[in-house]
Coordinates of C-alpha atoms in Angstrom, one line a residue:
M23 CA 3.3 14.4 26.7
L24 CA 1.0 16.2 29.8
A25 CA 4.5 17.6 32.0
A26 CA 5.2 19.6 27.9
L27 CA 1.4 20.4 28.1
A28 CA 1.5 21.5 31.6
T29 CA 4.3 24.1 31.1
A30 CA 3.5 25.6 28.8
P31 CA -1.1 25.7 28.2
S32 CA -1.4 27.6 25.6
R33 CA 1.1 25.4 22.8
P34 CA -1.4 23.3 20.7
V35 CA -1.2 19.4 21.1
R36 CA -0.1 18.5 17.4
E37 CA 3.0 20.2 18.3
V38 CA 3.2 18.0 21.7
S39 CA 6.3 15.0 20.9
A40 CA 4.9 12.2 22.1
L41 CA 8.7 10.0 22.0
L42 CA 9.4 9.1 25.1
P43 CA 13.6 10.5 26.5
G44 CA 16.2 9.2 24.2
E45 CA 12.9 7.5 21.3
R46 CA 13.9 10.2 18.5
E47 CA 17.7 9.6 18.5
E48 CA 16.8 5.5 18.9
L49 CA 14.5 6.1 15.5
L50 CA 16.8 7.9 13.9
G51 CA 19.6 6.2 14.5
E52 CA 23.0 7.2 12.7
M53 CA 22.9 9.7 9.8
R54 CA 24.8 7.7 8.4
T55 CA 27.2 8.9 5.3
A56 CA 27.3 6.2 2.4
E57 CA 30.1 6.3 0.6
I58 CA 28.7 4.9 -3.3
P59 CA 31.3 3.8 -6.1
D60 CA 31.6 6.4 -8.8
A61 CA 31.3 4.5 -11.5
T62 CA 27.7 4.1 -14.1
L63 CA 26.7 0.3 -15.1
P64 CA 28.5 0.3 -18.4
E65 CA 31.9 0.8 -16.2
L66 CA 31.5 -2.2 -13.8
F67 CA 30.2 -4.7 -16.5
A68 CA 33.3 -3.7 -18.2
R69 CA 35.7 -4.8 -15.3
Q70 CA 33.7 -7.8 -15.4
V71 CA 34.8 -8.9 -18.9
E72 CA 38.4 -8.0 -18.1
R73 CA 38.0 -10.6 -15.1
S74 CA 36.4 -13.4 -16.7
P75 CA 35.5 -12.7 -20.7
H76 CA 34.8 -16.3 -21.3
S77 CA 32.4 -17.3 -18.4
T78 CA 28.6 -17.7 -19.2
A79 CA 26.8 -13.8 -19.6
V80 CA 23.4 -15.0 -20.7
V81 CA 22.0 -18.3 -21.2
Y82 CA 18.6 -19.1 -23.3
E83 CA 17.3 -22.0 -24.3
G84 CA 20.4 -23.8 -27.1
I85 CA 21.7 -19.6 -27.0
R86 CA 24.6 -19.4 -24.2
L87 CA 26.6 -15.9 -24.1
T88 CA 29.7 -15.0 -23.1
Y89 CA 31.0 -11.8 -21.3
A90 CA 32.7 -11.5 -24.1
E91 CA 30.3 -12.0 -27.0
L92 CA 27.4 -10.3 -25.2
D93 CA 30.0 -7.3 -24.7
E94 CA 31.4 -7.3 -28.6
R95 CA 27.3 -6.9 -29.7
S96 CA 26.3 -4.6 -27.2
N97 CA 29.5 -2.4 -28.8
R98 CA 28.1 -2.8 -32.0
L99 CA 24.4 -2.1 -31.0
A100 CA 25.9 0.5 -29.6
R101 CA 27.7 2.7 -32.2
L102 CA 24.5 1.9 -33.9
L103 CA 23.1 4.3 -31.5
A104 CA 25.2 6.9 -30.7
G105 CA 25.4 7.7 -34.4
R106 CA 21.8 8.1 -34.3
G107 CA 21.0 10.3 -31.4
A108 CA 21.5 8.2 -29.0
G109 CA 24.0 9.6 -25.6
P110 CA 24.0 11.6 -22.2
E111 CA 20.0 12.5 -21.0
R112 CA 19.0 11.5 -23.8
L113 CA 15.7 8.7 -23.6
V114 CA 15.9 5.2 -26.0
A115 CA 12.9 2.7 -25.8
L116 CA 13.2 -0.7 -25.9
S117 CA 11.1 -3.2 -27.6
L118 CA 11.6 -7.2 -27.0
P119 CA 11.0 -9.2 -26.8
R120 CA 12.2 -11.4 -24.2
T121 CA 15.9 -12.7 -25.7
P122 CA 19.3 -12.6 -24.9
D123 CA 18.4 -9.4 -28.1
L124 CA 16.7 -7.2 -25.3
V125 CA 20.4 -7.9 -22.9
V126 CA 22.3 -6.6 -25.2
A127 CA 20.2 -3.6 -26.6
I128 CA 19.6 -2.6 -22.6
L129 CA 23.5 -2.9 -22.3
A130 CA 24.5 -1.0 -26.0
V131 CA 21.6 1.8 -25.1
L132 CA 23.8 2.7 -21.3
K133 CA 26.3 2.7 -23.6
T134 CA 26.1 5.7 -25.4
G135 CA 25.3 7.0 -22.6
A136 CA 21.3 7.2 -23.3
A137 CA 19.3 5.5 -21.5
Y138 CA 16.2 2.6 -22.0
L139 CA 12.7 3.9 -22.0
P140 CA 11.2 0.0 -21.0
M141 CA 8.1 -0.9 -23.5
D142 CA 6.7 -4.3 -23.2
P143 CA 5.4 -5.3 -26.4
E144 CA 2.3 -7.6 -24.1
Y145 CA 1.4 -3.5 -23.2
P146 CA -1.6 -2.3 -25.4
A147 CA -0.4 -0.1 -28.3
D148 CA -2.5 2.6 -27.3
R149 CA -0.7 2.9 -23.7
L150 CA 2.9 1.9 -25.7
A151 CA 2.1 5.3 -28.0
F152 CA 1.0 7.6 -24.6
M153 CA 4.7 6.7 -23.7
L154 CA 6.6 7.1 -26.9
D155 CA 4.8 10.7 -26.8
D156 CA 5.7 11.8 -23.3
A157 CA 8.9 10.1 -23.2
D158 CA 10.2 11.5 -26.4
P159 CA 12.9 9.1 -27.0
V160 CA 15.6 10.0 -29.4
L161 CA 15.4 5.9 -31.1
L162 CA 13.2 3.2 -30.5
V163 CA 14.8 -0.3 -30.6
T164 CA 12.6 -2.8 -32.3
T165 CA 12.8 -6.6 -33.8
D166 CA 11.8 -7.4 -38.1
G167 CA 8.8 -6.7 -38.7
A168 CA 7.1 -5.2 -35.4
P169 CA 4.6 -2.3 -35.8
V170 CA 6.2 1.5 -35.2
A171 CA 3.9 3.7 -33.8
G172 CA 4.3 7.8 -33.9
T173 CA 7.2 8.4 -35.6
V174 CA 10.1 7.4 -34.0
P175 CA 13.2 6.2 -35.6
A176 CA 13.5 2.7 -35.4
V177 CA 15.7 0.0 -35.2
T178 CA 16.5 -3.4 -35.3
V179 CA 19.9 -5.5 -33.0
A180 CA 19.4 -7.6 -37.1
E181 CA 21.1 -4.1 -38.7
S182 CA 24.3 -3.3 -36.2
L183 CA 26.1 -6.8 -36.8
T184 CA 28.4 -5.0 -40.0
Y185 CA 29.4 -2.7 -37.2
P186 CA 32.5 -2.8 -35.1
A187 CA 33.4 -4.4 -32.3
T188 CA 35.5 -2.4 -30.4
P189 CA 34.0 0.0 -27.3
L190 CA 32.9 3.1 -28.0
T191 CA 34.7 6.8 -27.5
A192 CA 32.1 9.1 -27.1
P193 CA 31.7 10.5 -24.0
A194 CA 29.2 8.2 -21.2
A195 CA 27.5 9.4 -19.1
A196 CA 28.9 10.3 -15.2
P197 CA 26.9 8.2 -12.3
G198 CA 24.8 10.7 -12.2
N199 CA 22.9 10.4 -15.9
R200 CA 19.8 8.8 -16.6
A201 CA 20.2 5.0 -16.1
Y202 CA 16.3 4.1 -17.0
V203 CA 12.9 5.8 -16.8
I204 CA 9.7 2.9 -16.2
Y205 CA 6.3 4.0 -16.6
T206 CA 4.2 3.1 -13.3
S207 CA 0.4 3.7 -13.1
G208 CA 0.1 7.0 -12.5
S209 CA -4.3 8.5 -10.2
T210 CA -4.4 11.3 -12.6
G211 CA -5.4 8.9 -15.0
R212 CA -1.4 9.1 -16.3
P213 CA 1.5 7.0 -16.7
K214 CA 3.9 8.7 -14.8
G215 CA 8.0 7.5 -15.4
V216 CA 10.6 7.5 -12.5
E217 CA 13.8 9.0 -13.6
I218 CA 16.6 6.1 -11.8
S219 CA 19.9 7.0 -11.9
H220 CA 23.4 5.0 -12.8
R221 CA 24.0 6.1 -9.0
N222 CA 20.8 4.3 -7.7
V223 CA 21.7 0.8 -8.8
V224 CA 25.0 0.4 -7.9
R225 CA 24.5 1.9 -4.9
L226 CA 21.5 -0.9 -4.8
F227 CA 23.9 -3.6 -5.0
D228 CA 26.7 -1.7 -2.8
S229 CA 24.7 -1.3 -0.2
T230 CA 23.4 -4.9 0.2
R231 CA 26.1 -7.0 -0.3
H232 CA 27.5 -8.7 3.3
W233 CA 22.9 -9.5 3.0
F234 CA 23.4 -11.8 0.0
A235 CA 27.8 -12.2 -1.0
F236 CA 26.9 -12.5 -4.2
G237 CA 29.0 -13.7 -6.9
P238 CA 30.4 -15.1 -9.9
D239 CA 29.0 -18.7 -9.0
D240 CA 25.3 -17.7 -8.8
V241 CA 22.8 -17.9 -11.8
W242 CA 19.7 -15.9 -11.8
T243 CA 16.4 -15.8 -13.2
L244 CA 15.0 -12.6 -15.6
F245 CA 11.8 -14.0 -14.8
H246 CA 9.9 -10.6 -14.6
S247 CA 8.9 -8.1 -17.7
Y248 CA 11.7 -5.5 -18.0
A249 CA 9.4 -2.6 -17.6
F250 CA 8.2 -3.9 -14.3
D251 CA 11.7 -2.3 -11.7
F252 CA 12.2 -5.8 -9.9
S253 CA 13.8 -7.1 -14.0
V254 CA 16.6 -4.2 -12.9
W255 CA 18.2 -6.6 -9.8
E256 CA 18.1 -9.5 -11.9
L257 CA 19.7 -8.7 -14.5
W258 CA 22.9 -6.1 -12.6
G259 CA 22.5 -8.8 -9.8
A260 CA 23.7 -11.5 -12.1
L261 CA 26.2 -9.1 -14.7
L262 CA 27.9 -7.1 -12.2
Q263 CA 29.1 -9.6 -9.2
G264 CA 30.2 -12.1 -13.0
G265 CA 27.0 -14.7 -12.7
T266 CA 24.7 -15.9 -15.2
L267 CA 22.2 -14.8 -16.5
V268 CA 18.9 -16.7 -17.9
V269 CA 16.6 -15.1 -19.7
V270 CA 13.2 -16.6 -18.7
P271 CA 10.8 -17.8 -22.3
F272 CA 8.2 -15.7 -21.8
T273 CA 6.1 -19.3 -22.1
V274 CA 8.0 -20.6 -20.0
S275 CA 7.3 -18.1 -17.3
R276 CA 3.3 -18.5 -17.4
E277 CA 4.0 -22.5 -16.7
P278 CA 5.0 -23.7 -13.0
E279 CA 6.3 -26.6 -14.0
E280 CA 8.2 -26.0 -17.4
F281 CA 9.6 -23.0 -15.0
L282 CA 10.9 -25.2 -11.7
R283 CA 12.7 -27.8 -14.4
L284 CA 14.1 -24.6 -15.5
L285 CA 15.1 -23.9 -12.6
V286 CA 17.0 -27.9 -11.8
R287 CA 18.1 -27.9 -15.4
E288 CA 20.6 -24.2 -14.5
N289 CA 21.0 -25.3 -11.2
V290 CA 19.9 -21.2 -10.8
T291 CA 20.6 -20.2 -7.1
V292 CA 19.2 -16.7 -6.9
L293 CA 15.7 -16.2 -7.8
N294 CA 12.9 -13.1 -7.5
Q295 CA 9.5 -13.7 -7.1
T296 CA 6.1 -11.5 -6.4
P297 CA 4.2 -14.0 -4.5
S298 CA 2.1 -14.6 -6.6
A299 CA 4.4 -16.4 -9.1
F300 CA 5.6 -17.7 -5.5
G301 CA 2.9 -19.5 -4.6
E302 CA 2.5 -20.9 -8.7
L303 CA 6.0 -22.1 -8.4
L304 CA 5.0 -24.2 -5.1
R305 CA 2.2 -25.6 -6.5
A306 CA 4.1 -27.1 -9.1
D307 CA 7.3 -28.6 -6.0
A308 CA 3.9 -29.9 -4.4
A309 CA 3.0 -32.2 -7.8
A310 CA 6.0 -33.0 -8.7
P311 CA 8.8 -32.9 -5.1
S312 CA 11.0 -35.6 -7.3
L313 CA 12.1 -32.5 -9.1
G314 CA 11.9 -30.4 -6.6
R315 CA 14.4 -31.6 -4.4
R316 CA 17.1 -31.0 -7.4
L317 CA 16.5 -27.5 -7.0
S318 CA 20.4 -25.9 -6.3
L319 CA 19.2 -22.1 -4.9
R320 CA 20.7 -20.3 -2.5
Y321 CA 18.0 -16.9 -2.2
V322 CA 14.6 -16.9 -2.6
V323 CA 14.2 -12.9 -3.0
F324 CA 10.0 -11.7 -2.5
G325 CA 8.8 -8.5 -3.7
G326 CA 6.4 -6.4 -5.8
E327 CA 3.8 -6.9 -3.2
A328 CA 2.9 -8.1 0.2
L329 CA 3.5 -12.0 1.1
D330 CA 1.3 -13.8 2.2
F331 CA 3.7 -15.9 5.3
A332 CA 1.6 -19.1 5.1
R333 CA 2.9 -19.8 1.6
V334 CA 6.2 -19.5 2.6
A335 CA 5.2 -21.8 5.5
E336 CA 4.3 -24.0 3.6
W337 CA 7.7 -24.9 1.1
F338 CA 9.5 -25.3 4.3
T339 CA 7.5 -28.4 4.6
R340 CA 9.8 -30.1 1.7
H341 CA 12.6 -28.3 2.0
P342 CA 15.9 -28.1 4.4
R343 CA 15.4 -24.6 6.9
E344 CA 19.0 -23.4 6.7
A345 CA 19.3 -23.3 2.5
P346 CA 18.0 -22.5 0.1
V347 CA 17.5 -18.6 2.6
L348 CA 13.8 -16.5 1.7
V349 CA 13.9 -12.8 2.4
N350 CA 11.0 -10.9 2.5
M351 CA 12.3 -7.3 0.8
Y352 CA 10.2 -4.0 0.2
G353 CA 10.3 -1.5 -2.4
I354 CA 9.4 0.4 -5.0
T355 CA 10.2 1.6 -8.2
E356 CA 10.9 5.3 -6.6
T357 CA 13.7 4.1 -4.9
T358 CA 15.0 2.4 -6.8
V359 CA 13.8 -1.4 -6.8
H360 CA 14.6 -2.2 -2.8
V361 CA 13.8 -0.9 0.7
T362 CA 13.7 -2.7 2.9
G363 CA 15.0 -6.4 3.8
L364 CA 13.9 -9.2 6.0
P365 CA 15.4 -12.9 6.6
L366 CA 12.3 -15.8 6.6
T367 CA 12.4 -18.8 9.8
E368 CA 11.1 -21.3 9.4
D369 CA 9.1 -19.9 12.9
R370 CA 9.4 -16.4 11.5
A371 CA 6.8 -17.5 8.4
R372 CA 4.6 -19.3 11.0
A373 CA 3.8 -16.4 12.6
A374 CA 3.2 -14.3 10.2
T375 CA 3.7 -10.4 11.6
G376 CA 4.0 -9.5 8.0
S377 CA 7.6 -7.3 9.0
I378 CA 8.8 -5.8 5.9
G379 CA 12.2 -5.7 8.4
H380 CA 15.5 -3.2 8.4
A381 CA 16.1 -0.8 5.7
I382 CA 19.0 -0.9 3.9
P383 CA 22.1 0.5 5.4
D384 CA 22.1 3.9 2.6
L385 CA 19.0 4.0 4.0
R386 CA 16.3 5.6 6.5
A387 CA 12.8 4.6 6.7
Y388 CA 11.4 7.9 8.6
V389 CA 7.6 6.7 10.6
L390 CA 6.1 9.6 10.2
D391 CA 2.0 11.2 11.8
A392 CA 0.6 14.0 8.8
G393 CA 2.6 17.2 10.3
L394 CA 5.4 14.4 9.1
R395 CA 6.8 14.2 13.2
L396 CA 8.0 10.8 14.0
V397 CA 5.6 8.3 16.0
P398 CA 6.6 6.0 18.9
P399 CA 7.2 2.7 18.0
G400 CA 3.9 0.7 17.2
V401 CA 1.9 3.2 16.6
V402 CA 0.8 3.6 13.0
G403 CA 2.0 6.3 10.7
E404 CA 3.2 6.7 6.9
L405 CA 6.2 5.6 5.4
Y406 CA 9.2 8.4 4.4
V407 CA 12.1 6.9 2.8
A408 CA 15.3 9.0 2.6
G409 CA 18.9 8.4 1.0
A410 CA 20.7 7.4 -1.5
G411 CA 18.1 5.2 -3.6
L412 CA 15.4 8.0 -4.2
A413 CA 14.8 8.9 -8.2
R414 CA 15.3 12.0 -9.8
G415 CA 11.5 12.3 -10.1
Y416 CA 9.0 12.4 -12.4
L417 CA 10.1 12.9 -16.4
G418 CA 8.7 15.9 -17.1
R419 CA 6.1 16.2 -13.7
P420 CA 7.8 19.0 -11.6
G421 CA 4.7 20.0 -10.1
L422 CA 4.6 15.6 -9.3
T423 CA 8.1 15.0 -7.8
A424 CA 7.7 18.1 -5.4
G425 CA 4.4 16.9 -4.4
R426 CA 6.2 13.7 -3.8
F427 CA 9.4 13.8 -3.1
V428 CA 9.7 16.4 0.2
A429 CA 12.3 18.2 2.4
D430 CA 14.1 15.7 4.8
P431 CA 13.1 17.7 8.2
F432 CA 15.8 15.0 9.9
G433 CA 18.3 15.3 7.0
R434 CA 20.5 17.2 6.1
P435 CA 20.4 20.5 3.7
G436 CA 19.0 19.6 0.4
E437 CA 18.0 16.1 1.3
R438 CA 14.9 14.8 -0.5
M439 CA 12.8 12.2 1.6
Y440 CA 9.7 10.0 -1.0
R441 CA 6.5 10.3 0.7
T442 CA 5.2 6.3 0.0
G443 CA 1.6 6.5 1.4
D444 CA 2.2 2.9 2.7
L445 CA 1.3 2.6 6.5
V446 CA 3.5 0.8 8.6
R447 CA 4.4 0.4 12.7
R448 CA 8.2 0.1 13.7
S449 CA 8.6 -3.1 16.6
A450 CA 9.8 -2.7 19.9
G451 CA 12.8 -4.5 17.7
G452 CA 12.9 -1.4 15.0
E453 CA 11.5 -3.5 12.8
L454 CA 8.6 -2.2 10.4
E455 CA 5.7 -4.0 9.8
Y456 CA 3.0 -3.1 6.9
A457 CA -0.7 -2.2 7.6
G458 CA -2.1 -1.4 4.3
R459 CA -2.5 2.0 2.3
A460 CA -3.0 6.1 2.9
D461 CA -4.6 6.4 0.2
D462 CA -6.5 4.4 -2.9
Q463 CA -3.5 2.6 -4.5
V464 CA -3.7 -1.0 -4.7
K465 CA -1.0 -3.6 -5.8
I466 CA -2.4 -6.0 -7.9
R467 CA -0.2 -9.7 -8.3
G468 CA 3.5 -7.4 -7.5
F469 CA 2.1 -4.6 -10.1
R470 CA 1.5 -1.1 -8.5
I471 CA -1.6 0.1 -9.5
E472 CA -3.7 3.3 -9.0
P473 CA -7.7 2.7 -9.5
G474 CA -7.6 6.3 -10.9
E475 CA -6.3 5.0 -13.9
V476 CA -8.7 2.6 -14.3
E477 CA -11.8 4.7 -13.7
A478 CA -10.0 8.0 -16.8
A479 CA -10.3 4.6 -18.7
L480 CA -13.8 3.0 -18.5
A481 CA -15.3 6.7 -18.4
D482 CA -13.4 6.9 -21.4
H483 CA -16.3 4.9 -22.9
P484 CA -18.9 7.1 -24.5
D485 CA -21.2 5.3 -23.0
V486 CA -20.1 6.2 -18.6
T487 CA -20.9 8.6 -17.4
Q488 CA -18.9 7.4 -13.6
A489 CA -16.8 4.9 -13.0
V490 CA -15.0 4.2 -9.5
V491 CA -12.6 0.9 -8.9
L492 CA -11.9 -1.3 -5.9
V493 CA -10.5 -4.1 -4.7
R494 CA -13.0 -7.3 -4.4
D495 CA -11.2 -10.6 -3.5
E496 CA -7.8 -9.5 -4.6
R497 CA -8.8 -8.7 -7.9
L498 CA -9.7 -5.8 -10.1
V499 CA -14.4 -4.5 -9.8
G500 CA -15.5 -1.8 -11.1
Y501 CA -19.0 0.2 -11.1
V502 CA -20.4 1.9 -14.0
V503 CA -23.0 4.9 -14.7
G504 CA -24.4 5.1 -18.3
G505 CA -26.3 4.1 -21.1
A506 CA -27.0 0.9 -22.2
V507 CA -23.6 -0.7 -21.9
D508 CA -22.2 -3.9 -21.6
A509 CA -19.9 -5.4 -19.0
G510 CA -18.2 -6.9 -21.5
E511 CA -17.7 -4.4 -23.8
L512 CA -16.6 -1.7 -21.2
R513 CA -13.7 -4.2 -20.2
R514 CA -12.7 -4.7 -24.3
H515 CA -12.6 -1.0 -23.6
A516 CA -10.4 -0.7 -21.2
G517 CA -8.1 -3.4 -22.4
R518 CA -6.8 -1.4 -24.8
T519 CA -5.2 1.2 -23.1
L520 CA -4.4 -0.4 -20.3
P521 CA -2.3 -3.4 -19.9
E522 CA -3.3 -7.1 -18.9
H523 CA -2.5 -6.5 -14.8
M524 CA -5.0 -3.5 -14.6
V525 CA -7.9 -4.9 -16.8
P526 CA -10.8 -4.6 -13.8
A527 CA -12.0 -8.9 -13.4
A528 CA -15.8 -7.8 -13.2
V529 CA -18.0 -4.6 -14.6
V530 CA -20.8 -3.6 -13.0
V531 CA -23.2 -1.0 -14.6
L532 CA -25.5 0.5 -11.6
D533 CA -28.4 3.2 -12.4
R534 CA -26.8 4.8 -9.4
L535 CA -23.5 5.6 -7.4
P536 CA -24.4 4.7 -4.3
L537 CA -24.0 8.3 -1.2
T538 CA -24.2 8.1 2.7
A539 CA -25.5 11.1 4.3
N540 CA -23.0 13.1 3.2
G541 CA -23.1 12.5 -0.3
K542 CA -19.5 10.7 -0.6
L543 CA -20.3 8.1 -2.4
D544 CA -20.6 4.8 0.0
R545 CA -18.7 1.7 -1.2
A546 CA -19.2 -0.2 1.7
A547 CA -23.0 -0.3 0.0
L548 CA -21.5 -1.2 -3.3
P549 CA -22.8 -4.5 -4.4
E550 CA -20.6 -7.8 -5.0
P551 CA -20.7 -8.3 -8.4
V552 CA -22.9 -11.2 -9.6
A553 CA -21.3 -14.1 -11.3
P554 CA -21.1 -13.5 -15.5
S555 CA -23.2 -16.4 -16.9
G556 CA -21.9 -17.9 -20.1
E557 CA -24.1 -18.3 -23.7
G558 CA -22.2 -21.1 -25.3
R559 CA -23.9 -24.5 -25.5
A560 CA -23.9 -27.0 -22.7
P561 CA -20.6 -30.2 -22.3
R562 CA -22.4 -32.9 -24.3
T563 CA -19.5 -35.3 -23.8
P564 CA -17.6 -36.2 -20.4
Q565 CA -14.6 -34.7 -21.5
E566 CA -16.2 -30.7 -22.3
E567 CA -18.5 -31.3 -19.3
I568 CA -15.0 -32.1 -17.2
L569 CA -13.0 -29.1 -18.7
C570 CA -16.4 -26.3 -18.3
G571 CA -16.8 -27.7 -14.8
L572 CA -12.9 -26.9 -13.8
F573 CA -13.5 -23.7 -16.1
A574 CA -15.9 -22.7 -13.8
D575 CA -14.6 -24.1 -10.3
V576 CA -11.4 -21.7 -11.2
L577 CA -13.3 -18.6 -11.9
G578 CA -15.6 -19.3 -8.4
L579 CA -19.0 -19.6 -11.0
Q580 CA -21.5 -22.3 -10.7
A581 CA -21.1 -24.7 -13.5
H582 CA -24.3 -24.3 -15.4
R583 CA -23.0 -21.7 -15.5
V584 CA -19.8 -22.0 -18.4
G585 CA -20.7 -23.6 -21.8
V586 CA -18.5 -24.5 -24.1
G587 CA -18.4 -21.6 -26.6
D588 CA -17.3 -19.8 -23.3
G589 CA -14.2 -17.6 -23.1
F590 CA -11.6 -17.7 -19.7
F591 CA -11.2 -14.1 -20.2
D592 CA -15.0 -13.0 -20.9
L593 CA -15.7 -14.7 -17.4
G594 CA -13.2 -13.2 -15.5
G595 CA -9.8 -14.8 -15.9
D596 CA -6.8 -13.8 -16.2
S597 CA -3.3 -14.7 -16.2
L598 CA -3.0 -16.3 -12.6
L599 CA -5.7 -17.6 -13.5
A600 CA -4.6 -19.7 -16.8
M601 CA -2.4 -20.7 -14.8
R602 CA -4.1 -22.4 -12.3
L603 CA -7.1 -23.5 -14.9
A604 CA -4.1 -25.2 -16.4
D605 CA -3.0 -26.9 -13.3
R606 CA -5.9 -28.1 -12.4
I607 CA -6.8 -29.6 -16.1
R608 CA -4.0 -31.6 -15.5
A609 CA -4.6 -33.0 -12.3
A610 CA -7.7 -34.5 -13.4
L611 CA -6.8 -35.7 -17.2
G612 CA -4.3 -36.6 -16.6
R613 CA -2.2 -34.9 -19.7
A614 CA -0.2 -31.4 -19.8
L615 CA -1.6 -27.9 -21.1
P616 CA 0.4 -25.7 -21.7
V617 CA -0.9 -21.7 -20.1
R618 CA -0.5 -20.6 -24.0
A619 CA -3.2 -23.1 -24.9
V620 CA -5.6 -21.1 -22.9
F621 CA -4.2 -17.5 -24.9
E622 CA -4.8 -18.8 -28.1
D623 CA -8.2 -20.3 -27.5
P624 CA -10.0 -19.3 -24.7
T625 CA -13.0 -21.5 -25.4
P626 CA -12.3 -25.1 -23.4
P627 CA -12.7 -27.0 -27.3
G628 CA -9.4 -25.5 -27.3
W629 CA -8.2 -27.4 -24.9
P630 CA -6.2 -30.7 -25.6
G631 CA -8.3 -33.5 -24.1
S632 CA -11.3 -31.7 -25.3
S633 CA -13.6 -32.3 -28.2
A634 CA -10.4 -31.6 -30.3
P635 CA -8.5 -34.7 -29.5
E636 CA -6.0 -33.6 -32.9
T637 CA -5.2 -30.0 -31.3
T638 CA -1.2 -30.4 -29.8
Y639 CA 0.9 -28.7 -28.4
G640 CA 4.7 -28.8 -27.1
A641 CA 5.5 -31.3 -24.8
P642 CA 6.7 -29.9 -21.1
N643 CA 10.8 -30.6 -22.4
S644 CA 11.1 -29.8 -26.0
P645 CA 12.7 -26.8 -27.1
R646 CA 10.5 -23.5 -28.3
G647 CA 10.6 -20.9 -30.3
N648 CA 8.4 -17.7 -30.1
A649 CA 4.6 -18.9 -31.0
D650 CA 3.4 -16.6 -28.2
T651 CA 4.2 -13.4 -30.6
P652 CA 3.3 -10.2 -29.3
R653 CA 0.9 -9.7 -32.3
S654 CA -0.9 -12.8 -31.3
R655 CA -1.8 -11.9 -27.5
C656 CA -2.9 -9.1 -27.9
R657 CA -5.6 -10.3 -30.5
T658 CA -6.4 -12.3 -27.2
R659 CA -6.3 -9.4 -25.4
N660 CA -8.2 -6.6 -27.1
S661 CA -11.7 -9.5 -28.2
G662 CA -11.9 -9.6 -24.3
C663 CA -8.3 -11.2 -22.5
G664 CA -9.1 -10.0 -19.1
S665 CA -5.4 -10.8 -18.4

């Protein structure tokens, strides 16, 4: 740098490269041209049907579908959808519970050439209505008797049973056509739809094949919501390789011990988890080591949020170092699920460096400064991603697309790169290490959250004039200024438009927001939320006292603050904490408490072992129906369920 400044003393410092000779070439590496298979997802699925028509494709409780059966069912629905207007570059919304019909519907939509729009029934009605209005799908596939919002024509999978099972002959999608649109949190208060093509998804598996060597003997789980793009990796990871996809019932996904039993029973070999969900599975594994020893896992793939390396190190205390292979993967919806990968050894996990590894071969990861210049190894910069995984953009938002998908100064003419907003540094060995965010965006339990959207939901209340949201102890906290407003009512108000993971765990009402001397918000001066205090009566029996004590302990409250009539979610509980509460009650009382019991009645008298012993729930190994319906969960959430 000094030599460059001496040569041209009038040159601005910001234009002088801080790289050593040869470093630029080393950081950029060889510009690779990825050879992407010229195929769509239905075409690749059809090849698997040809290879192994009688192999098991989908498992759900007592149901097993072969590849041929799945193909025929999806053909029938595809014919119905095509006859109602589905086709290339059109959207079909899906609002279905997690059952084999969901897999059938996704395949059917893609066979028509259309793209699917996932609408998780768990989301609030107002948010789903916004997505329908914003995306303008031609059809909505839902269940019999489900309420339909808006004017979108609705169909059910059952309606297709009389249609022919032969494939459609109409023109199908091209590799560059949309495959799905997934909505993510938006900083302006509006969620935004990310458009992903068939080519984006196909190349993801093609370019990572040498990392994993997935095959027809692998058994995967569909554990995550299909509105979360980790599900794309789970679904197609199985079906494009001829493997088996185990659809995890929603209730089982919230019961770590039951989920562990499912992994053993179905001989699952590929498990994908957010670190938060894996933390709960670790608790179940520690409580039932004999069960954990029967696992058949080959890979555990982490994604969705920053990994706590210390939790991974705990896994190695009970399981062999060689199998399963644990892989930390970093990714973004706009770059098609995954960007980087890092196999984890016990030593690396204990070192806890925060590394996210190297980029997938057909992607390029740049670490740049504010002037879009490469920074030297060891220096923190913003991560930009270029290559074959980049989304087409944001649905109907050309301005936002242009601001985030920018010209790649290191690529070929016309190539773009995506500005992630994540801060990273590159190690001397070339690995990327996560260092935080360049903006206010946060991740909670694997979900990307723009605080601005949560602030907008709080500010929408008629008695609120200002709202600020930040993260404290890995939980969202809202600060509002307004009239006589109740914090619990504000959480319920936010829950009418926000999904459960975006509802603040606590809301603090202030007379005014603290400001710095320069008139800016003084975030450091915002007070810690005061622990909520319940209003229910005091415990009268030893059982009630134990339950209220565990309730308080899980929420970090003093025991006397919780009464038997207080709601777990009203006092700041969420779905992850409900899992921990169930685990604590199981350990303390020696009886199983399904997590769904906390959702169905969030007060201690409604739980087994309280003053209502006649209440019974299915044992962990008993067959389940869909008792935990989307409609009943919506009633729980809107009555104050924070998560």
